[in-house]
Tab-separated table of C-alpha atoms and ligand atoms in Angstrom:
chain	number	residue	atom	x	y	z
A	29	MET	CA	30.876	-88.265	12.113
A	30	LYS	CA	30.031	-85.199	10.113
A	31	ASN	CA	27.279	-82.832	11.070
A	32	PHE	CA	24.155	-83.806	9.146
A	33	ASP	CA	20.905	-85.582	9.887
A	34	HIS	CA	21.785	-89.287	9.517
A	35	GLU	CA	18.257	-90.427	10.360
A	36	LYS	CA	16.703	-88.204	7.699
A	37	LEU	CA	19.158	-89.481	5.077
A	38	LEU	CA	18.298	-93.056	6.050
A	39	ASP	CA	14.560	-92.253	5.957
A	40	LEU	CA	14.971	-91.077	2.371
A	41	ALA	CA	16.985	-94.178	1.399
A	42	TYR	CA	14.224	-96.432	2.739
A	43	GLU	CA	11.638	-94.362	0.893
A	44	ALA	CA	13.687	-94.601	-2.330
A	45	ARG	CA	13.771	-98.395	-1.997
A	46	GLU	CA	10.044	-98.397	-2.758
A	47	HIS	CA	10.823	-97.093	-6.261
A	48	ALA	CA	13.089	-100.029	-7.184
A	49	TYR	CA	12.418	-101.838	-10.460
A	50	THR	CA	13.490	-105.412	-9.690
A	51	PRO	CA	11.484	-108.013	-11.639
A	52	TYR	CA	14.498	-110.385	-11.741
A	53	SER	CA	16.261	-110.322	-8.364
A	54	HIS	CA	13.385	-108.934	-6.288
A	55	TYR	CA	16.197	-107.393	-4.213
A	56	LYS	CA	15.232	-103.771	-3.761
A	57	VAL	CA	17.858	-101.143	-2.984
A	58	GLY	CA	17.354	-97.496	-2.095
A	59	ALA	CA	19.891	-94.696	-1.769
A	60	ALA	CA	19.884	-91.093	-0.598
A	61	LEU	CA	22.892	-88.963	-1.560
A	62	LEU	CA	23.681	-85.716	0.270
A	63	THR	CA	25.570	-83.018	-1.627
A	64	LYS	CA	27.941	-80.593	0.084
A	65	SER	CA	25.444	-77.869	-0.821
A	66	GLY	CA	22.780	-79.664	1.243
A	67	LYS	CA	20.618	-81.190	-1.487
A	68	ILE	CA	19.543	-84.830	-1.334
A	69	TYR	CA	19.189	-87.052	-4.411
A	70	GLN	CA	17.384	-90.364	-4.140
A	71	GLY	CA	18.062	-93.434	-6.271
A	72	CYS	CA	16.870	-97.005	-6.658
A	73	ASN	CA	18.127	-100.043	-8.548
A	74	ILE	CA	16.709	-100.421	-12.040
A	75	GLU	CA	17.062	-103.906	-13.500
A	76	ASN	CA	17.034	-105.030	-17.112
A	77	ALA	CA	16.150	-108.241	-18.949
A	78	GLY	CA	19.670	-108.132	-20.367
A	79	TYR	CA	20.990	-108.131	-16.757
A	80	THR	CA	24.199	-106.196	-17.611
A	81	PRO	CA	22.433	-102.841	-18.089
A	82	THR	CA	21.083	-103.011	-14.526
A	83	ASN	CA	21.828	-99.825	-12.616
A	84	CYS	CA	22.438	-99.841	-8.873
A	85	ALA	CA	20.609	-97.499	-6.529
A	86	GLU	CA	23.780	-95.638	-5.618
A	87	ARG	CA	24.666	-94.884	-9.231
A	88	THR	CA	21.118	-93.791	-10.007
A	89	ALA	CA	21.432	-91.208	-7.232
A	90	PHE	CA	24.908	-90.096	-8.337
A	91	PHE	CA	23.969	-89.764	-11.990
A	92	LYS	CA	20.861	-87.734	-11.208
A	93	ALA	CA	22.979	-85.383	-9.098
A	94	VAL	CA	25.833	-85.094	-11.595
A	95	TYR	CA	23.343	-84.360	-14.362
A	96	ASP	CA	22.093	-81.470	-12.224
A	97	GLY	CA	25.633	-80.077	-11.992
A	98	GLU	CA	26.507	-81.383	-8.527
A	99	ARG	CA	30.148	-82.409	-8.114
A	100	GLU	CA	30.772	-82.455	-4.362
A	101	PHE	CA	29.207	-84.931	-1.973
A	102	GLU	CA	29.044	-85.403	1.774
A	103	ALA	CA	27.358	-88.742	2.407
A	104	ILE	CA	25.168	-91.523	1.086
A	105	ALA	CA	22.695	-93.793	2.873
A	106	VAL	CA	21.914	-97.154	1.278
A	107	CYS	CA	19.444	-99.851	2.263
A	108	ALA	CA	18.180	-103.062	0.727
A	109	THR	CA	15.894	-105.966	1.439
A	110	GLY	CA	18.418	-108.407	2.916
A	111	ALA	CA	19.040	-109.448	6.505
A	112	SER	CA	22.482	-107.792	6.374
A	113	PRO	CA	23.279	-104.180	5.509
A	114	SER	CA	23.697	-103.595	1.803
A	115	TYR	CA	27.236	-102.420	1.066
A	116	PRO	CA	27.874	-100.661	-2.250
A	117	CYS	CA	29.204	-102.883	-5.032
A	118	GLY	CA	32.663	-102.311	-6.514
A	119	VAL	CA	31.393	-100.381	-9.504
A	120	CYS	CA	29.462	-97.979	-7.282
A	121	ARG	CA	32.519	-97.511	-5.045
A	122	GLN	CA	34.516	-96.551	-8.129
A	123	VAL	CA	31.869	-93.981	-9.102
A	124	MET	CA	32.113	-92.580	-5.576
A	125	ALA	CA	35.916	-92.350	-5.962
A	126	GLU	CA	35.430	-90.142	-9.005
A	127	PHE	CA	33.620	-87.450	-7.049
A	128	CYS	CA	34.190	-87.991	-3.330
A	129	ASP	CA	36.926	-87.524	-0.765
A	130	LYS	CA	38.168	-90.381	1.381
A	131	ASP	CA	36.005	-89.170	4.278
A	132	PHE	CA	32.778	-89.413	2.257
A	133	VAL	CA	30.328	-91.044	4.670
A	134	ILE	CA	28.625	-94.305	3.648
A	135	ILE	CA	25.732	-95.435	5.833
A	136	THR	CA	24.209	-98.844	5.174
A	137	GLY	CA	21.074	-100.408	6.579
A	138	ASN	CA	19.436	-103.803	6.445
A	139	ASN	CA	15.886	-104.759	5.577
A	140	ASP	CA	14.092	-103.615	8.716
A	141	ARG	CA	16.650	-100.996	9.809
A	142	SER	CA	17.612	-103.098	12.823
A	143	ILE	CA	21.278	-102.951	11.703
A	144	VAL	CA	22.885	-99.694	10.518
A	145	VAL	CA	26.623	-99.423	9.813
A	146	ASP	CA	28.544	-96.175	9.342
A	147	SER	CA	31.683	-96.258	7.227
A	148	ASN	CA	33.491	-94.096	4.701
A	149	LEU	CA	35.056	-94.320	1.272
A	150	ALA	CA	38.593	-94.862	2.586
A	151	GLU	CA	37.426	-98.015	4.344
A	152	MET	CA	35.282	-99.207	1.454
A	153	LEU	CA	37.806	-98.569	-1.332
A	154	PRO	CA	41.408	-98.396	-0.135
A	155	TYR	CA	44.237	-97.845	-2.654
A	156	SER	CA	41.703	-96.520	-5.151
A	157	PHE	CA	42.373	-95.356	-8.672
A	158	GLY	CA	40.917	-91.935	-9.337
A	159	PRO	CA	41.151	-88.598	-11.124
A	160	LYS	CA	44.443	-87.737	-9.353
A	161	ASP	CA	46.176	-90.643	-11.093
A	162	LEU	CA	45.584	-89.148	-14.531
A	163	LEU	CA	47.223	-85.802	-13.708
B	210	THU	N1	22.458	-103.479	-6.234
B	210	THU	C1	22.414	-102.161	-5.917
B	210	THU	O1	21.456	-101.454	-6.252
B	210	THU	N2	23.473	-101.620	-5.266
B	210	THU	C2	24.585	-102.307	-4.888
B	210	THU	O2	25.546	-101.715	-4.436
B	210	THU	C3	24.605	-103.762	-5.017
B	210	THU	C4	23.562	-104.356	-5.902
B	210	THU	C5	21.322	-104.073	-6.964
B	210	THU	C6	21.625	-104.441	-8.380
B	210	THU	C7	20.577	-105.493	-8.649
B	210	THU	O3	19.396	-104.870	-9.075
B	210	THU	C8	20.334	-106.131	-7.296
B	210	THU	O4	20.884	-105.249	-6.336
B	210	THU	C9	20.945	-107.514	-7.132
B	210	THU	O5	22.297	-107.491	-7.449
């Protein structure tokens, strides 16, 4: 695994989970995204009465970072309120594929942090479509 503080990134994901706006699912997700420059952006899921506009925690973190000019990312930690680790949804994986290399680290944790799984983008989104395909 790459050289960064995994526990700190997870700490910040669990902290971000407290910010979730989830009046419909009550399933709270937190994310902490580490840039290659060493900054960390936190995100939470933000639900909507129209359901479709709901934004996942991972994308909240990515969009905050991209707005700030960040384009290169090292890792993300994600946690939710379920018994199993919360893996990023397909849409979030596609957003990761826009900005991240195959070795982008994805750490997922379950409700009480008793299960933590380390993976990467290559495993989560094989045969992906991305910027290279439009060249
Ligand atoms: N959710 C995330 O925040 N990230 C994911 O990768 C999967 C799903 C949120 C969206 C919604 O608010 C709730 O979890 C239930 O789907």
